[in-house]
Short mmCIF file of C-alpha atoms in Angstrom, two decimals:
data_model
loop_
_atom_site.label_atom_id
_atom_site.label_comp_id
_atom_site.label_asym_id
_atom_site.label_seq_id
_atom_site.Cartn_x
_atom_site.Cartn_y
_atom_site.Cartn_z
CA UNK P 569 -79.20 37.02 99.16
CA UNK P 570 -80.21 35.66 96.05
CA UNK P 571 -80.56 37.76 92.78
CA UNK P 572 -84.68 37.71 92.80
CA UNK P 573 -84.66 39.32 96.15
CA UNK P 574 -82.37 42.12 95.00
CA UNK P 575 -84.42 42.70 92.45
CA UNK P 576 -87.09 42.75 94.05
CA UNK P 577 -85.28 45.59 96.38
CA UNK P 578 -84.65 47.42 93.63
CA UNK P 579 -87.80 48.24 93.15
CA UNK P 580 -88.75 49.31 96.62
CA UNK P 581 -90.17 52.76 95.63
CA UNK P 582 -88.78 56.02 96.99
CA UNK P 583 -90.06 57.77 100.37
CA UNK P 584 -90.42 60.45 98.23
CA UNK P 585 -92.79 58.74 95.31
CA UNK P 586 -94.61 57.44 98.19
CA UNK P 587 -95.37 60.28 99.50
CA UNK P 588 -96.48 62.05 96.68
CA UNK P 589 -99.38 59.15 96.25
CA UNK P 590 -102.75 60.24 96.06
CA UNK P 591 -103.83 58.09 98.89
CA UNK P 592 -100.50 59.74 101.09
CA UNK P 593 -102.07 62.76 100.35
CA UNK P 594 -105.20 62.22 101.49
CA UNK P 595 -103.86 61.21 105.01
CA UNK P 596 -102.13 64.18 105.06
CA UNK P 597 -105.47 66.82 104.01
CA UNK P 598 -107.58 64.19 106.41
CA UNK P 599 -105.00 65.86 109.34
CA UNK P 600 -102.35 63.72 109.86
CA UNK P 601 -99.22 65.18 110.38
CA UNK P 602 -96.76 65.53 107.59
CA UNK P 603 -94.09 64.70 109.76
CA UNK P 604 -96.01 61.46 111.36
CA UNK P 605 -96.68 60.33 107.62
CA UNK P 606 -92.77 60.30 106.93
CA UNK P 607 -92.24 58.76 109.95
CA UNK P 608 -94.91 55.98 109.33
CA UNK P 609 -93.59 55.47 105.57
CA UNK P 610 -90.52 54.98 106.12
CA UNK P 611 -91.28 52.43 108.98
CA UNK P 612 -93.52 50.20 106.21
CA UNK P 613 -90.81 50.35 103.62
CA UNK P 614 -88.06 48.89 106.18
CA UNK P 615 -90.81 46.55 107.22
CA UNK P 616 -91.58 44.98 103.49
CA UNK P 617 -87.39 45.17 102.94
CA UNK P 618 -87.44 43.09 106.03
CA UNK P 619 -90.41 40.69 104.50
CA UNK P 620 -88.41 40.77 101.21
CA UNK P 621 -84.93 39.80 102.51
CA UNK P 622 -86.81 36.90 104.75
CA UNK P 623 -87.66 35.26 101.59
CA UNK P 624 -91.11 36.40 101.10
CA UNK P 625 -91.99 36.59 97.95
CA UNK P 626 -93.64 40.01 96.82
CA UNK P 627 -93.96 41.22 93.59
CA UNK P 628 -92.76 44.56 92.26
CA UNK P 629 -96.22 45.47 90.76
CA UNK P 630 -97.75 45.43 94.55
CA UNK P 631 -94.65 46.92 96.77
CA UNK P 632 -96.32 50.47 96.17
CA UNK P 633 -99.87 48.92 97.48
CA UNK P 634 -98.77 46.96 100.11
CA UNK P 635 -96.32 50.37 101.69
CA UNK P 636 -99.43 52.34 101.37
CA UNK P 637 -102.10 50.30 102.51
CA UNK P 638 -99.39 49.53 105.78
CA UNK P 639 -98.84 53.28 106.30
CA UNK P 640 -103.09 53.93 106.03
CA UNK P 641 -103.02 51.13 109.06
CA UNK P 642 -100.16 52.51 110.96
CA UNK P 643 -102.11 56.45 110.68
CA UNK P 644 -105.15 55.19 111.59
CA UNK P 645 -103.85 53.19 114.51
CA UNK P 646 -101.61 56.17 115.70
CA UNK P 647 -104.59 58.21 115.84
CA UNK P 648 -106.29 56.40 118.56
CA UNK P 649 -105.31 57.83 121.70
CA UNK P 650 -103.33 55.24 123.65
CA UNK P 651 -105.79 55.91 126.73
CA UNK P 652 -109.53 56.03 126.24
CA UNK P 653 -112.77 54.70 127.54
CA UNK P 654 -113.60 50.82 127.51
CA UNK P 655 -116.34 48.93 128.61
CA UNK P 656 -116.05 46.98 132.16
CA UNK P 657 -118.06 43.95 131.90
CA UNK P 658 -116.27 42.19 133.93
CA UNK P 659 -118.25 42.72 137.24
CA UNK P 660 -115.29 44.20 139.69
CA UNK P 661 -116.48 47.58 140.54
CA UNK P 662 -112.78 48.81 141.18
CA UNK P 663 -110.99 47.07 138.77
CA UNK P 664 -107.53 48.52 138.35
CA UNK P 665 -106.26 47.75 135.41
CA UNK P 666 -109.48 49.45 134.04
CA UNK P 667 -108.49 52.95 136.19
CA UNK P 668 -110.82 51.87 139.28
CA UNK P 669 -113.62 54.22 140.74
CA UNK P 670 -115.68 56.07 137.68
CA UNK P 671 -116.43 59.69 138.52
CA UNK P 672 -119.82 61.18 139.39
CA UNK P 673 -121.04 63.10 136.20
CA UNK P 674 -120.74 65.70 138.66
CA UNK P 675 -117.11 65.19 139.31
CA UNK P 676 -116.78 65.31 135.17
CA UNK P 677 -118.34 68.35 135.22
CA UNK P 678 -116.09 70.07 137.56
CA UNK P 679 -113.06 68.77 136.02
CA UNK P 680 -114.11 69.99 132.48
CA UNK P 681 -114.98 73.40 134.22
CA UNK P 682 -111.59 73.66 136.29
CA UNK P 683 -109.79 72.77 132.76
CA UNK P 684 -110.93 75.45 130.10
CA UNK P 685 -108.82 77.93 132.14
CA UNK P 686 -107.06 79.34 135.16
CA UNK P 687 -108.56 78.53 138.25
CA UNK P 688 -108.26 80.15 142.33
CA UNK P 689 -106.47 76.44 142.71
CA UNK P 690 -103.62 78.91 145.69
CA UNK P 691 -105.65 81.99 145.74
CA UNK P 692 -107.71 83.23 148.43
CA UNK P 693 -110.15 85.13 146.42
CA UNK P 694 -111.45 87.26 149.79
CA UNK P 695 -107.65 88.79 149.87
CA UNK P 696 -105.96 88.25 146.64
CA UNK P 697 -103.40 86.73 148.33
CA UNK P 698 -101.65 83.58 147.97
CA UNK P 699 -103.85 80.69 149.50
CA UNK P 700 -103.70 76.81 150.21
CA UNK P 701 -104.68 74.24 147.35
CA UNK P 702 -106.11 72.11 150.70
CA UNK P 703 -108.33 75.06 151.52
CA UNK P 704 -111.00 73.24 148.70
CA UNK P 705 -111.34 69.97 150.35
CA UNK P 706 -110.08 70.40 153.93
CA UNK P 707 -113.27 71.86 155.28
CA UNK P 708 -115.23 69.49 153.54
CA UNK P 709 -113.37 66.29 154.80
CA UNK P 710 -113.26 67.69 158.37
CA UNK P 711 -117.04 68.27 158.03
CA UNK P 712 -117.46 64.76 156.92
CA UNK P 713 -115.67 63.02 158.97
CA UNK P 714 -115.35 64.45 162.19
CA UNK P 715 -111.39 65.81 162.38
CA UNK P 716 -109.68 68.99 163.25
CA UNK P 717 -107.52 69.09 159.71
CA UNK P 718 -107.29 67.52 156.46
CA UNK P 719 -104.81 67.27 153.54
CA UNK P 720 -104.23 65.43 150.29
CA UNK P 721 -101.49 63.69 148.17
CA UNK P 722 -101.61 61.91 145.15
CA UNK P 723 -102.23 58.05 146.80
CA UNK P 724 -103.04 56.26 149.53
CA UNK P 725 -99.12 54.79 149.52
CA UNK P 726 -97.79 58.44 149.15
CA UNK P 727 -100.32 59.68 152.36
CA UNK P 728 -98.59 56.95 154.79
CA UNK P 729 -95.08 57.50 153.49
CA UNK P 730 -95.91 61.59 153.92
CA UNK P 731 -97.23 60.67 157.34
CA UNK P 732 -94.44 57.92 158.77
CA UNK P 733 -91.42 60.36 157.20
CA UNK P 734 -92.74 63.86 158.90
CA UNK P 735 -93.50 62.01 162.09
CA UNK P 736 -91.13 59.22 162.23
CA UNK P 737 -88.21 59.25 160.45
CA UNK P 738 -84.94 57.69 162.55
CA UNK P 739 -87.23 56.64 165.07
CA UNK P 740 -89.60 53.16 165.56
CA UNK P 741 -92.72 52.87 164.44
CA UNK P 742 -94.62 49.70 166.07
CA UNK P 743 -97.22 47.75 163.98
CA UNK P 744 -98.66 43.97 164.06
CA UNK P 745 -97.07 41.33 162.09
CA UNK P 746 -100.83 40.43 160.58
CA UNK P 747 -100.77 44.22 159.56
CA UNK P 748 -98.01 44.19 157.21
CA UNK P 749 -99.75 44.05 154.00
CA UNK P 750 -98.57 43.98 150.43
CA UNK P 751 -101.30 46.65 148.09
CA UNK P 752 -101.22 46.71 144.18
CA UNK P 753 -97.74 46.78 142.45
CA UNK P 754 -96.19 44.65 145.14
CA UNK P 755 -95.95 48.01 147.40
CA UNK P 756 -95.05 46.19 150.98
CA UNK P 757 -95.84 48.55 153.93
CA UNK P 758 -92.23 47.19 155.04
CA UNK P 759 -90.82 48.65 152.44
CA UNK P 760 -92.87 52.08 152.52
CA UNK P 761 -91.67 52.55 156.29
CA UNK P 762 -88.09 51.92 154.73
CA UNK P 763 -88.16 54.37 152.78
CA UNK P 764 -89.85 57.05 155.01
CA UNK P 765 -86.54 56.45 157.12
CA UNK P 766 -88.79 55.02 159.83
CA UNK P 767 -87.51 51.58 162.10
CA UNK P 768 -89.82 48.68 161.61
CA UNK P 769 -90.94 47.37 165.27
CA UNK P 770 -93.57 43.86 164.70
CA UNK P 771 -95.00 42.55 167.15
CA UNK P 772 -97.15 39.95 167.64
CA UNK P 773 -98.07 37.13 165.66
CA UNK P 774 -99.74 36.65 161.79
CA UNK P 775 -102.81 35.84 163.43
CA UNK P 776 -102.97 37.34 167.03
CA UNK P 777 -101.83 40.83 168.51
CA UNK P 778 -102.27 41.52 171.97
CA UNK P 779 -102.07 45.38 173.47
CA UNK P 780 -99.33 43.70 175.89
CA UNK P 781 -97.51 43.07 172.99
CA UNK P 782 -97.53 46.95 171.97
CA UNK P 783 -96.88 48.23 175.67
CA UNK P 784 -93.99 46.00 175.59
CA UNK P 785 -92.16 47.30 172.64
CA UNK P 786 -92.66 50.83 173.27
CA UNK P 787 -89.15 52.37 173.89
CA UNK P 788 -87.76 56.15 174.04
CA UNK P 789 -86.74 55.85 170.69
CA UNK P 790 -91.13 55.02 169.73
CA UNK P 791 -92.31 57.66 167.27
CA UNK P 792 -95.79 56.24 167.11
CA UNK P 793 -97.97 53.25 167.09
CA UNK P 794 -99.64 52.52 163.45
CA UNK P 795 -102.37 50.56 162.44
CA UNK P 796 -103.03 49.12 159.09
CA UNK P 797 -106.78 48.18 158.01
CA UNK P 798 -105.88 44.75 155.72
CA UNK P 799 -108.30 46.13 153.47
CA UNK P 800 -107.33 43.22 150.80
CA UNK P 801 -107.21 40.05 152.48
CA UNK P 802 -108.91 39.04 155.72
CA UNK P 803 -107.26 36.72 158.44
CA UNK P 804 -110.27 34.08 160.22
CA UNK P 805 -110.23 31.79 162.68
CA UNK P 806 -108.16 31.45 165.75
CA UNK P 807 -107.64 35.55 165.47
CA UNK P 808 -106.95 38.72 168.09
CA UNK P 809 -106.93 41.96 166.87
CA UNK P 810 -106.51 44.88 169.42
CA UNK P 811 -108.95 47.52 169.32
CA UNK P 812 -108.74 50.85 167.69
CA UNK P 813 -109.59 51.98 171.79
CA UNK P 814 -107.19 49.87 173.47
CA UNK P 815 -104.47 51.21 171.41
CA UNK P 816 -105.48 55.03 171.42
CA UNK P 817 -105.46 54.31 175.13
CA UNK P 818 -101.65 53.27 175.41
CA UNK P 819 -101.03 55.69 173.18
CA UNK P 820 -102.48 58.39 175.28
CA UNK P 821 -100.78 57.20 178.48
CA UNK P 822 -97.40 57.37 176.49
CA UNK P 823 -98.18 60.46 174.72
CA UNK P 824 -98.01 58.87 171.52
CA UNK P 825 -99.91 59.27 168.14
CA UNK P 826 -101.88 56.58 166.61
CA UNK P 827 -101.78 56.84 162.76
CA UNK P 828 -104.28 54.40 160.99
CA UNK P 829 -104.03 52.85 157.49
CA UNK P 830 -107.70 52.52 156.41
CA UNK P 831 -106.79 52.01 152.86
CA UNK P 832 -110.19 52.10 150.84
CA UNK P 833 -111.89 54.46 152.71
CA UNK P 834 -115.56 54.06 153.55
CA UNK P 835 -117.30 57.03 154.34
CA UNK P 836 -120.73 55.73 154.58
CA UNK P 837 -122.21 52.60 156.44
CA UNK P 838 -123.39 50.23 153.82
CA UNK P 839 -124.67 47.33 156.34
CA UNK P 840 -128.16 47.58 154.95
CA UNK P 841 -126.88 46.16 151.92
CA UNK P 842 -124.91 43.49 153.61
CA UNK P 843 -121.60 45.64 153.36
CA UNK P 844 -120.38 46.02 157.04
CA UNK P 845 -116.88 44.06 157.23
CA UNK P 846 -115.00 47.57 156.29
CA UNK P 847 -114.96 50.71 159.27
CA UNK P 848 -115.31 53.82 158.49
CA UNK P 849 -113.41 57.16 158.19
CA UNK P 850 -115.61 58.42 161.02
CA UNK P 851 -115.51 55.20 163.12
CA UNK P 852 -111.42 56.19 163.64
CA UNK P 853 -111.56 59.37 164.10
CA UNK P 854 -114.36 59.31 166.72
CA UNK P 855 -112.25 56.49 168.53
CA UNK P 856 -109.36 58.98 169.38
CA UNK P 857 -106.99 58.12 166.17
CA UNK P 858 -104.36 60.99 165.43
CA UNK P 859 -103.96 60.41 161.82
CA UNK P 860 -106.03 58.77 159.41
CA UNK P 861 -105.33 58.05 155.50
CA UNK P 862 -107.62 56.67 152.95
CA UNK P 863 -107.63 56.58 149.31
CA UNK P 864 -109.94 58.43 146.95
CA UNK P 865 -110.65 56.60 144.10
CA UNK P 866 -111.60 53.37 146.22
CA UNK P 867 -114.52 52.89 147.86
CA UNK P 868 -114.95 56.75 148.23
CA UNK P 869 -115.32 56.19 144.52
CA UNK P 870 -113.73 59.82 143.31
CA UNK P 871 -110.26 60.53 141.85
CA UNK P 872 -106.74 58.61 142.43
CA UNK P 873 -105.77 60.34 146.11
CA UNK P 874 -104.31 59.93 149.34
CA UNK P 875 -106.59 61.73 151.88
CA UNK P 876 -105.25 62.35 155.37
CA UNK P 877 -107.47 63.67 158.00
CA UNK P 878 -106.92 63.65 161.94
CA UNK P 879 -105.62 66.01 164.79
CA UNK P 880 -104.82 69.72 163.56
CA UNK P 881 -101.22 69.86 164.81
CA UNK P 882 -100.19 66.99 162.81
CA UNK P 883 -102.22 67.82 159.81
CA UNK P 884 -99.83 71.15 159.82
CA UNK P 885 -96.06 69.32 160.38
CA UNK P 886 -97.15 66.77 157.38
CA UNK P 887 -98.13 70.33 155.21
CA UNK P 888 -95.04 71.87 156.32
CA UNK P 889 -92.55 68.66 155.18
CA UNK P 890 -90.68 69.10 151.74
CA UNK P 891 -92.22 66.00 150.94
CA UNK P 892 -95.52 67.34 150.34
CA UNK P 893 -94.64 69.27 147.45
CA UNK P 894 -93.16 66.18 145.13
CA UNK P 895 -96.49 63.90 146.59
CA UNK P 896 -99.54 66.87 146.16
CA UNK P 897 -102.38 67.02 143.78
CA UNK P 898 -102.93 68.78 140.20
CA UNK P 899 -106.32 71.31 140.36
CA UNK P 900 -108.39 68.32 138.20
CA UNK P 901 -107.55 65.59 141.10
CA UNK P 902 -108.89 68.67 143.31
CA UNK P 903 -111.79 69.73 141.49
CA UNK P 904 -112.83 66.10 141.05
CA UNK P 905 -112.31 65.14 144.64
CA UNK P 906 -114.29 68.35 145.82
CA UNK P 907 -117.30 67.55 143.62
CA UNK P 908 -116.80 63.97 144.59
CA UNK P 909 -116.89 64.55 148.71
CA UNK P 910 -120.26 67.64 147.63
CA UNK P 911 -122.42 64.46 147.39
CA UNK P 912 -121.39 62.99 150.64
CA UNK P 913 -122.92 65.54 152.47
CA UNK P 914 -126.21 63.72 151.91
CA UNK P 915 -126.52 59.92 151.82
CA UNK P 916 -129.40 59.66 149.15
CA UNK P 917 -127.71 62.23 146.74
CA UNK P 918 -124.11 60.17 147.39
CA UNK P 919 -125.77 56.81 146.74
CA UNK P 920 -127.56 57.96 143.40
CA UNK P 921 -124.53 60.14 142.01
CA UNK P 922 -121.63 58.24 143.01
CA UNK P 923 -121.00 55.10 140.52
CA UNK P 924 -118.84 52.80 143.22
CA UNK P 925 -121.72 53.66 145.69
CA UNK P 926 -124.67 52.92 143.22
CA UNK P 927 -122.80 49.65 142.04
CA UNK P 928 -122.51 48.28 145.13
CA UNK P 929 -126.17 48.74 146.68
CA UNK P 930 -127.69 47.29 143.30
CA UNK P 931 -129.24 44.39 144.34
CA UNK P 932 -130.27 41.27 142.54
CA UNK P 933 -133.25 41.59 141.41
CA UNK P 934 -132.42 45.05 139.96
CA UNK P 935 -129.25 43.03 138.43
CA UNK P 936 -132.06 40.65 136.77
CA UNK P 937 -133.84 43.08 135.40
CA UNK P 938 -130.55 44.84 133.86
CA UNK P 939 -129.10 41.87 132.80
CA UNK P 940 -132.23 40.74 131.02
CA UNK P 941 -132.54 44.55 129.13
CA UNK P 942 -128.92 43.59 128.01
CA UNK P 943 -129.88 40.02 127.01
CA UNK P 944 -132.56 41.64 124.49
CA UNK P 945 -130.37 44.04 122.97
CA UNK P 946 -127.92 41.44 122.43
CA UNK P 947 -130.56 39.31 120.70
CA UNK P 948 -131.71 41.67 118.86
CA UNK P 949 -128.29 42.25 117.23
CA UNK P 950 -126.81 38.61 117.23
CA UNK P 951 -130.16 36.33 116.38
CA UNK P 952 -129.03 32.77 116.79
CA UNK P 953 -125.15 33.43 115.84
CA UNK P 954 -124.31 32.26 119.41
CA UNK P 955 -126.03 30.92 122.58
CA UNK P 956 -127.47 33.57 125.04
CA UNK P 957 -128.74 32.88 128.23
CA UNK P 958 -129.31 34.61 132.05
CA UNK P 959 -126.93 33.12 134.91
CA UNK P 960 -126.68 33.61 138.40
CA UNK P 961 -123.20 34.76 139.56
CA UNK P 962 -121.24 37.03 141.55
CA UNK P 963 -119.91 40.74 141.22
CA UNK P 964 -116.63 41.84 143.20
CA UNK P 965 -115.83 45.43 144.70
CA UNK P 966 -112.02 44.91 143.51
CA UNK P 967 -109.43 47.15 143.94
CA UNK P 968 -108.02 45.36 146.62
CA UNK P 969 -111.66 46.35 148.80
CA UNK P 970 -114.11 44.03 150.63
CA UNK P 971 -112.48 40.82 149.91
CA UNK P 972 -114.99 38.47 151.52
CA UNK P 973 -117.93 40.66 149.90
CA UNK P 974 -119.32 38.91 146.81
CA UNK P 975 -122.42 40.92 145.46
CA UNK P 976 -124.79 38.32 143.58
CA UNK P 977 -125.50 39.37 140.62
CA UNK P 978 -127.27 37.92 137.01
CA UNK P 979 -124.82 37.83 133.98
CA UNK P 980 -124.89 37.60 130.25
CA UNK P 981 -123.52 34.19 129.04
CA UNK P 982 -122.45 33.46 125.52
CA UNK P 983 -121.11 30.63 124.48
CA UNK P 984 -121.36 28.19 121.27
CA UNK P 985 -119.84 30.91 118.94
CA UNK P 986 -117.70 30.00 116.10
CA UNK P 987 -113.84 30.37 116.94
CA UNK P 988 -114.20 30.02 120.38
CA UNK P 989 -114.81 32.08 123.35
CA UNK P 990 -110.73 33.03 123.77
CA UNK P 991 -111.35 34.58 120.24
CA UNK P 992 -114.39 36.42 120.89
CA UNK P 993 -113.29 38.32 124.23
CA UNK P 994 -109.36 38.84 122.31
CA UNK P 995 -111.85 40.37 119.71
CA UNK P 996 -113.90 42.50 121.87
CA UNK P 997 -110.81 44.36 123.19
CA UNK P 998 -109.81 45.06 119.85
CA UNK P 999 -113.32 46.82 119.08
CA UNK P 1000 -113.87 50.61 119.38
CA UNK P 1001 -115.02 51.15 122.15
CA UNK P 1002 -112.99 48.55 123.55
CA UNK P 1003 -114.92 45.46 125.96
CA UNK P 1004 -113.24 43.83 128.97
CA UNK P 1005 -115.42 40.82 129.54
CA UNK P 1006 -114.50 37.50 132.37
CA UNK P 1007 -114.22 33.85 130.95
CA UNK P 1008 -115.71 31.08 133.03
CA UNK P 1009 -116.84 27.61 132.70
CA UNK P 1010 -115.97 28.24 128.44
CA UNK P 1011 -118.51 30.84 128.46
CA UNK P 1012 -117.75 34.59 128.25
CA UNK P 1013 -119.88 36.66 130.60
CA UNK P 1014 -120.99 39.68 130.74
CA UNK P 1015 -122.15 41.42 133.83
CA UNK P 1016 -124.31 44.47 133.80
CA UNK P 1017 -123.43 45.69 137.01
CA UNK P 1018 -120.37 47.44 135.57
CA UNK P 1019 -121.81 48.39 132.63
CA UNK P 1020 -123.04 51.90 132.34
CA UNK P 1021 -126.79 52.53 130.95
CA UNK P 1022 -125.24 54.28 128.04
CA UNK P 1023 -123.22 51.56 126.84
CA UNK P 1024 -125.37 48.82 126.64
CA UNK P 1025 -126.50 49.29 122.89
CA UNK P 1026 -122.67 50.55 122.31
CA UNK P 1027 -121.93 46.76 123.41
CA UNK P 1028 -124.60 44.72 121.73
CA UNK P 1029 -123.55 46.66 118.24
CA UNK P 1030 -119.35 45.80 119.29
CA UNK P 1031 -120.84 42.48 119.86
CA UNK P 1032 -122.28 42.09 116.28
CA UNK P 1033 -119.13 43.23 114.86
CA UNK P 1034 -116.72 41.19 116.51
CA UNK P 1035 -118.64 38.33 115.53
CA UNK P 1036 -118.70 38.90 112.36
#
C-alpha cells in the first residue's frame, strides 16, 4: 500500500462525525431508524476504504460527500419494501414469478377486513365453542362443485402429498407413465409420492394407457388408483388416455379410491371463448372420483391454495392426519379464498370480478381497443422519442395452465429507442412502480391484457422516465 493511499485513509472521517452531519440527521428526523443509519454508514465507509485501497483515487476533500451521498442511496433503497406491486405487461395471465392469479377487489377487501383484528377464523360463533377453520370454505366448495366434503392446505403440491400420505403411505399407488409430471420448482409427482411414503406403480406407456394396464397392476398391497390432469404440457398424436369412468369403474369393483390431480382447477366452462381443453372440478366429481385437488390461485384465480374436495369419509381421515396442521392455511389465505369462491356462485358476477376469469374471456377486438387507449397515452408522454405502433400477437394463461391455449391479443411495440431495447425493459424494472415487459423480434412489447385499467397512465409516465 503505497503512502498516498494511507493518507488518503487517514482521512476517512469518523462514524461518529458522520453521523452528526446535517444531511445524517435529516434521514434520521425523515424516520429512518437510528440504528439502520449506523448500520448503513458504516457499510459506505468500508465500501470507499475498499475503493481507496483498490487504487482509486479519491480525494480527502470529497470522502465526507461521497459516505453521505452512499448512505442517502443505501436509506432510500432499504426503504422500499423488498415485495411490492409491479406492472405485468408481459401478457401471461398467471405468470409466477410475478405471484400468479390477482385477487378480486373483493377478495382485497376481505383480506384487509380479516386483518385489522381478531377474527371467528376456529370459533363457532352459534356456541362459543371451538370450531373448524374449513367450516368458511367447505360449504361453499361442496356447493360449487358437487362433493360431500372439502378442505384446504397451503398448495396444490401440499393437497396431493396430504392426500397420498393419509391414504397411502407403505402401500402402492398406481398412476400412468404419461401422468408423471414435473410442476414449477422442478416438483416431480415421483418424488411427491416418495415422500408421502407411498410405492410408485407406472403403468403404461408415455403416450398410451390402457384400463387393462391398471386392472393388471392392482395387487393387495393397492392403496388407490391416481390420476394426474398434465395441466402443463399436452401429449398429441398416436395417444390413449383411459377415462375418468373407466377407471372409477375398476376402482369400484376393487373397492378402491380414485384420487385426481386436476392441478389448475377450472370451475367454470369457458368453451364459448374457445377455452375447453381443461375439465372441470365438477366434471370429476360428477364422474364418481373420491378425491379431487386443485389449486387456488390458478385458473380459480384466488389465493396460493391446495383445495381438496370429494367423498366425506376421506375428506375427514385427510383432516384428522398430523400432516394437516404443518400444510393448513393462515385466516388471509381463508378470507381471500372465501370471497374469491362468493363470486362463483354466479357466472356473470365471477367473470366480471375475478381478474384470471376477465383476462381470459377478453377478446380481440376488446384487446384492440385497449391496446390502442394505451398506445395514446404512451404518445402523449413519449412524442417521437421512440417508434410506437399496434401489433397482432398472442397472450398466454401461464402458470403452468392451458398450454395449447394462445389468446390473440394486440400489443404495444416500441422499438428505435436510443440504448437499445435490453436497456429500456432493464430500465423499466428499475422504475417505481416496477414494469415487466416481453422482448421479441428487437422490439419490447407491451400487452394490455395484463395490465390493469389503473395502471395504464402509471406506465406511460414510468415510460417517460425511463427514457429519459
Amino acid at each position: 500500500m503505497g503512502i498516498e493511499t494511507q493518507n488518503i485513509l487517514r482521512h476517512l472521517p469518523s462514524v461518529e462525525e458522520l453521523l452528526q452531519a446535517e444531511r445524517t440527521q435529516g434521514l434520521i428526523a425523515a424516520g429512518h431508524p437510528r440504528p439502520l443509519v449506523v448500520a448503513l454508514i458504516r457499510q459506505a465507509v468500508q465500501e470507499c476504504r475498499r475503493r481507496i485501497q483498490a487504487g482509486e483515487h479519491l480525494t480527502k476533500e470529497t470522502l465526507k460527500q461521497i459516505i453521505l451521498e452512499g448512505v442517502e442511496e443505501k436509506a432510500e433503497d432499504f426503504s422500499k419494501p423488498n415485495l411490492r406491486p409491479v406492472i405485468n405487461a408481459t401478457g401471461v395471465i398467471l405468470h409466477t414469478n410475478l405471484g400468479r392469479a390477482v385477487l378480486s377487489q373483493r377478495a382485497q377487501q376481505a383480506i384487509a377486513m380479516v386483518a385489522q383484528g381478531y377474527s371467528n377464523l376456529e370459533m363457532d360463533l352459534a356456541t362459543g365453542e371451538r370450531g373448524s377453520r374449513y367450516h368458511h370454505v367447505a360449504d361453499l366448495l361442496t356447493k360449487l362443485t358437487g362433493a360431500e366434503g372439502a378442505m384446504v392446505v397451503n398448495n396444490n403440491a401440499a393437497a396431493v402429498l396430504l392426500t397420498l400420505t393419509a391414504l397411502a403411505r407403505g402401500r402402492e399407488v398406481i398412476v400412468s407413465r404419461g401422468q408423471l409430471v414435473e410442476i414449477g420448482g422442478s416438483f416431480r409427482v415421483p418424488e411427491v409420492m416418495a415422500q408421502s411414503g407411498a410405492k410408485l406403480v407406472e403403468v403404461g406407456t408415455t403416450n398410451k394407457t390402457y384400463l387393462r394396464d391398471y386392472e393388471q397392476a392392482i395387487s393387495e398391497n393397492t392403496a388407490l388408483l391416481l390420476k394426474v390432469h398434465t395441466s402443463n404440457y399436452r401429449v398429441v398424436g398416436f395417444t390413449r388416455e383411459t377415462a375418468t369412468e373407466e377407471l372409477v369403474a375398476l376402482a369400484r369393483s376393487r373397492n378402491l379410491p380414485v384420487v385426481e390431480d386436476l392441478g389448475s382447477g377450472f370451475l367454470m366452462d369457458l368453451s364459448a371463448w374457445g377455452i375447453s381443453d381443461e375439465p372441470t372440478v365438477q366434471d370429476s366429481v360428477a364422474r364418481g372420483v373420491d378425491i379431487v385437488t386443485f389449486s387456488g390461485d390458478k385458473l380459480l384465480g384466488g389465493p396460493q391454495a391446495g383445495i381438496i374436495v370429494g367423498k366425506k369419509e376421506l375428506i375427514n381421515r385427510l383432516k384428522a392426519h398430523p400432516l394437516t396442521r404443518a400444510l393448513r392455511v393462515d385466516k388471509l389465505t381463508m378470507a381471500a379464498l372465501e370471497a374469491t369462491l362468493r363470486d362463483y356462485l354466479d357466472f356473470k358476477t365471477a367473470r366480471n370480478n375475478i381478474p384470471t376469469l376477465r383476462m381470459l374471456t377478453t377478446v380481440k377486438e376488446e384487446m384492440r381497443q385497449a391496446a390502442e387507449r394505451l398506445l395514446e397515452d404512451i404518445q402523449t408522454e413519449l412524442g417521437q422519442r421512440v417508434r410506437c405502433e399496434l401489433l397482432e400477437d398472442w397472450s398466454e394463461a401461464g402458470g403452468g395452465s392451458l398450454p395449447v391455449t394462445f389468446l390473440p391479443t394486440w400489443v404495444v411495440a416500441l422499438s428505435r429507442m436510443e440504448g437499445g431495447v435490453e436497456r429500456l425493459a432493464n430500465s423499466l424494472r428499475s422504475s417505481d412502480p416496477p414494469i415487466i415487459a416481453r422482448i421479441k423480434d428487437d422490439k419490447l412489447l407491451l400487452d394490455p391484457r395484463t395490465i390493469l385499467p389503473e395502471q395504464e397512465s402509471l406506465l406511460a409516465k414510468a415510460l417517460a422516465q425511463s427514457l429519459g
